[in-house]
Amino acid sequence: DGGITQSPKYLFRKEGQNVTLSCEQNLNHDAMYWYRQDPGQGLRLIYYSQIVNDFQKGDIAEGYSVSREKKESFPLTVTSAQKNPTAFYLCASSIVWGEGPNFGDGTRLSIL
Amino acid sequence: KNEVEQSPQNLTAQEGEFITINCSYSVGISALHWLQQHPGGGIVSLFMLSSGKKKHGRLIATINIQEKHSSLHITASHPRDSAVYICAVRYGGNQFYFGTGTSLTVIP
């Protein structure tokens, strides 16, 4: 079945450590997104990519980095510069930028 | 400022009740989406609207462009409808802006 796979489902980070969240899609979508969800707030855009080898900062990119070396993969690295990383992270994809995205099941990141 | 407001924040209903969730936005949009987030966190798209009304099973979504308002209705609610319902709007720049969600609990 076509869809978006995020892994792991739960992730724990130690102080000063970088962690990478995986996102893979087999929908042949050009556009991919990373969103952060915090209690009481709407989803906020971290990074997006409209095509392979290209990506743009969203509203809250500080402390995060991404790569888009393959069409199906868009990993997100939460760096030690992100001082408040505890959140639920959702990856999404769409046929083109701006169309209604398909979402993965999310990764919950916590600080040890 | 691009804002999306949803009401109510939390809603508890008895099984069988008719439910309405509201979404208001601040400026003109190109499309509005209703999303459903299950307790495990995954999100599925229910509707995309740019005008009028759409129906899928027991779910009905309407949008009034002039009043910048959309509603999601659930008829004959069921415990399996318990989820967070999120309104998302797309403005001219193609980025989405999301409401904070309405948490619905349907009691048997």
Short mmCIF file of C-alpha atoms in Angstrom, two decimals:
data_model
loop_
_atom_site.label_atom_id
_atom_site.label_comp_id
_atom_site.label_asym_id
_atom_site.label_seq_id
_atom_site.Cartn_x
_atom_site.Cartn_y
_atom_site.Cartn_z
CA ASP A 1 0.00 0.00 0.00
CA GLY A 2 1.19 3.53 -0.77
CA GLY A 3 1.87 5.78 2.15
CA ILE A 4 4.28 7.63 4.38
CA THR A 5 6.41 5.80 6.94
CA GLN A 6 7.93 7.62 9.87
CA SER A 7 10.38 6.03 12.26
CA PRO A 8 10.87 5.63 15.07
CA LYS A 9 7.48 6.15 16.70
CA TYR A 10 9.12 7.27 19.96
CA LEU A 11 12.56 8.84 20.31
CA PHE A 12 14.53 10.08 23.28
CA ARG A 13 17.30 12.63 23.09
CA LYS A 14 20.02 13.41 25.57
CA GLU A 15 21.20 16.94 26.15
CA GLY A 16 23.62 18.08 23.45
CA GLN A 17 22.78 15.23 21.12
CA ASN A 18 21.59 15.39 17.50
CA VAL A 19 18.86 12.96 16.49
CA THR A 20 17.46 12.13 13.06
CA LEU A 21 13.83 11.35 12.32
CA SER A 22 13.16 9.24 9.26
CA CYS A 23 10.43 9.86 6.69
CA GLU A 24 9.93 7.68 3.61
CA GLN A 25 7.10 7.84 1.07
CA ASN A 26 6.20 5.54 -1.81
CA LEU A 27 3.49 7.77 -3.26
CA ASN A 28 5.82 9.26 -5.91
CA HIS A 29 5.08 12.71 -4.50
CA ASP A 30 7.36 15.62 -5.35
CA ALA A 31 6.65 17.75 -2.27
CA MET A 32 7.49 16.75 1.29
CA TYR A 33 7.06 18.58 4.59
CA TRP A 34 8.00 18.44 8.24
CA TYR A 35 5.60 19.82 10.85
CA ARG A 36 5.89 20.18 14.60
CA GLN A 37 2.84 19.77 16.85
CA ASP A 38 2.75 21.11 20.42
CA PRO A 39 -0.18 20.91 22.85
CA GLY A 40 -2.63 23.75 22.31
CA GLN A 41 -1.00 24.87 19.08
CA GLY A 42 -1.66 24.21 15.43
CA LEU A 43 0.86 22.34 13.31
CA ARG A 44 3.81 24.53 12.42
CA LEU A 45 5.97 24.10 9.33
CA ILE A 46 9.66 23.36 9.96
CA TYR A 47 10.98 22.66 6.45
CA TYR A 48 9.54 21.75 3.09
CA SER A 49 10.89 20.42 -0.16
CA GLN A 50 9.22 20.91 -3.52
CA ILE A 51 11.60 18.68 -5.44
CA VAL A 52 14.65 16.47 -4.98
CA ASN A 53 17.84 18.30 -3.95
CA ASP A 54 15.89 21.41 -2.96
CA PHE A 55 14.38 22.46 0.36
CA GLN A 56 13.20 25.63 2.04
CA LYS A 57 12.86 26.83 5.62
CA GLY A 58 9.42 27.02 7.10
CA ASP A 59 8.25 29.13 10.02
CA ILE A 60 10.32 27.43 12.74
CA ALA A 61 13.46 26.07 11.06
CA GLU A 62 15.98 27.16 13.70
CA GLY A 63 17.67 24.17 15.33
CA TYR A 64 16.62 21.77 12.58
CA SER A 65 18.19 20.54 9.35
CA VAL A 66 16.96 18.38 6.46
CA SER A 67 18.18 16.76 3.27
CA ARG A 68 16.38 15.59 0.12
CA GLU A 69 18.81 13.39 -1.78
CA LYS A 70 16.11 10.98 -2.95
CA LYS A 71 12.52 11.67 -3.97
CA GLU A 72 11.14 9.20 -1.46
CA SER A 73 13.15 10.29 1.57
CA PHE A 74 13.17 13.50 3.65
CA PRO A 75 14.96 12.98 6.99
CA LEU A 76 14.83 15.64 9.69
CA THR A 77 17.72 16.20 12.10
CA VAL A 78 16.96 17.86 15.41
CA THR A 79 20.24 19.46 16.43
CA SER A 80 21.51 20.39 19.86
CA ALA A 81 20.76 24.01 18.93
CA GLN A 82 17.04 23.28 19.25
CA LYS A 83 16.52 24.09 22.90
CA ASN A 84 12.95 22.85 23.20
CA PRO A 85 12.73 19.77 21.00
CA THR A 86 10.08 17.86 22.94
CA ALA A 87 7.14 17.65 20.55
CA PHE A 88 5.25 15.46 18.11
CA TYR A 89 6.77 15.57 14.61
CA LEU A 90 4.72 14.86 11.51
CA CYS A 91 6.03 14.26 8.02
CA ALA A 92 3.76 14.82 5.04
CA SER A 93 3.88 14.67 1.27
CA SER A 94 1.81 15.90 -1.65
CA ILE A 95 1.84 15.59 -5.41
CA VAL A 96 2.90 19.22 -5.69
CA TRP A 97 3.60 22.01 -3.22
CA GLY A 98 0.37 23.36 -1.82
CA GLU A 99 -1.90 20.42 -2.55
CA GLY A 100 -3.58 18.63 0.36
CA PRO A 101 -0.84 16.57 2.01
CA ASN A 102 -0.83 12.94 3.13
CA PHE A 103 0.55 12.56 6.64
CA GLY A 104 2.67 9.94 8.34
CA ASP A 105 1.85 8.59 11.81
CA GLY A 106 4.36 10.86 13.53
CA THR A 107 7.36 10.58 15.84
CA ARG A 108 7.17 11.66 19.46
CA LEU A 109 10.49 13.13 20.64
CA SER A 110 11.29 13.55 24.31
CA ILE A 111 14.30 14.79 26.25
CA LEU A 112 16.02 12.53 28.76
CA LYS B 1 -1.57 37.78 10.22
CA ASN B 2 -2.84 34.45 8.91
CA GLU B 3 -5.01 32.98 11.67
CA VAL B 4 -7.25 29.96 11.89
CA GLU B 5 -9.59 29.68 14.84
CA GLN B 6 -11.58 26.62 15.77
CA SER B 7 -14.40 26.17 18.23
CA PRO B 8 -15.06 24.51 20.50
CA GLN B 9 -11.66 23.33 21.76
CA ASN B 10 -13.19 20.32 23.47
CA LEU B 11 -16.51 18.62 22.86
CA THR B 12 -18.19 15.69 24.60
CA ALA B 13 -21.32 14.19 23.07
CA GLN B 14 -23.62 11.24 23.64
CA GLU B 15 -23.72 8.61 20.95
CA GLY B 16 -26.23 9.56 18.28
CA GLU B 17 -25.97 13.31 18.76
CA PHE B 18 -25.49 15.78 15.90
CA ILE B 19 -22.13 17.51 16.20
CA THR B 20 -20.86 20.77 14.74
CA ILE B 21 -17.27 22.02 14.75
CA ASN B 22 -16.51 25.51 13.51
CA CYS B 23 -13.53 27.11 11.78
CA SER B 24 -12.96 30.79 11.04
CA TYR B 25 -10.09 32.36 9.15
CA SER B 26 -8.88 35.88 8.70
CA VAL B 27 -8.21 36.51 5.01
CA GLY B 28 -9.14 35.07 1.66
CA ILE B 29 -8.05 31.50 1.02
CA SER B 30 -7.62 29.20 -1.96
CA ALA B 31 -8.75 26.05 -0.13
CA LEU B 32 -9.77 24.73 3.28
CA HIS B 33 -9.15 21.21 4.57
CA TRP B 34 -10.72 19.26 7.41
CA LEU B 35 -8.39 16.69 8.95
CA GLN B 36 -8.91 13.96 11.55
CA GLN B 37 -6.17 13.04 14.00
CA HIS B 38 -6.54 9.72 15.80
CA PRO B 39 -5.33 9.13 19.36
CA GLY B 40 -2.15 7.49 18.03
CA GLY B 41 -1.29 10.72 16.21
CA GLY B 42 -1.78 9.86 12.55
CA ILE B 43 -3.72 12.39 10.47
CA VAL B 44 -6.11 11.67 7.63
CA SER B 45 -7.72 14.14 5.28
CA LEU B 46 -11.52 14.25 5.40
CA PHE B 47 -12.43 17.05 3.01
CA MET B 48 -10.99 19.74 0.80
CA LEU B 49 -13.32 22.67 0.14
CA SER B 50 -13.08 25.81 -1.91
CA SER B 51 -16.81 26.52 -2.01
CA GLY B 52 -20.18 25.06 -1.09
CA LYS B 53 -20.70 21.76 0.65
CA LYS B 54 -19.36 18.21 0.60
CA LYS B 55 -20.73 15.02 2.16
CA HIS B 56 -19.08 11.71 2.88
CA GLY B 57 -21.08 9.19 4.85
CA ARG B 58 -22.11 10.81 8.14
CA LEU B 59 -19.75 13.75 7.67
CA ILE B 60 -20.76 17.02 6.05
CA ALA B 61 -18.48 20.02 5.50
CA THR B 62 -19.62 23.47 4.45
CA ILE B 63 -17.82 26.69 3.69
CA ASN B 64 -19.04 30.28 3.42
CA ILE B 65 -16.40 32.25 1.53
CA GLN B 66 -17.96 35.66 2.23
CA GLU B 67 -18.11 35.03 5.99
CA LYS B 68 -14.71 33.25 6.04
CA HIS B 69 -16.21 30.36 7.97
CA SER B 70 -16.46 26.61 7.63
CA SER B 71 -18.30 23.96 9.63
CA LEU B 72 -17.83 20.23 9.98
CA HIS B 73 -20.96 18.31 10.95
CA ILE B 74 -21.18 14.72 12.14
CA THR B 75 -24.62 13.13 12.08
CA ALA B 76 -25.53 10.19 14.31
CA SER B 77 -22.21 10.39 16.16
CA HIS B 78 -20.48 7.18 17.24
CA PRO B 79 -17.68 6.48 19.74
CA ARG B 80 -15.35 5.69 16.82
CA ASP B 81 -15.71 9.35 15.78
CA SER B 82 -13.71 10.30 18.88
CA ALA B 83 -10.63 12.11 17.59
CA VAL B 84 -9.14 15.57 17.15
CA TYR B 85 -10.54 17.45 14.15
CA ILE B 86 -8.27 20.03 12.58
CA CYS B 87 -9.08 22.82 10.16
CA ALA B 88 -6.30 23.84 7.76
CA VAL B 89 -6.37 26.66 5.24
CA ARG B 90 -4.21 27.37 2.23
CA TYR B 91 -3.57 30.94 1.28
CA GLY B 92 -2.26 32.22 -2.04
CA GLY B 93 1.34 31.35 -1.21
CA ASN B 94 0.38 27.67 -0.99
CA GLN B 95 1.51 27.23 2.61
CA PHE B 96 -0.99 25.68 5.00
CA TYR B 97 -2.01 27.20 8.33
CA PHE B 98 -3.61 24.97 10.91
CA GLY B 99 -6.14 25.49 13.66
CA THR B 100 -5.41 24.14 17.13
CA GLY B 101 -7.96 21.37 16.74
CA THR B 102 -11.21 20.30 18.39
CA SER B 103 -10.99 17.27 20.63
CA LEU B 104 -14.20 15.23 20.30
CA THR B 105 -15.23 12.47 22.67
CA VAL B 106 -18.39 10.50 21.92
CA ILE B 107 -19.73 8.54 24.89
CA PRO B 108 -21.68 5.32 24.31
#
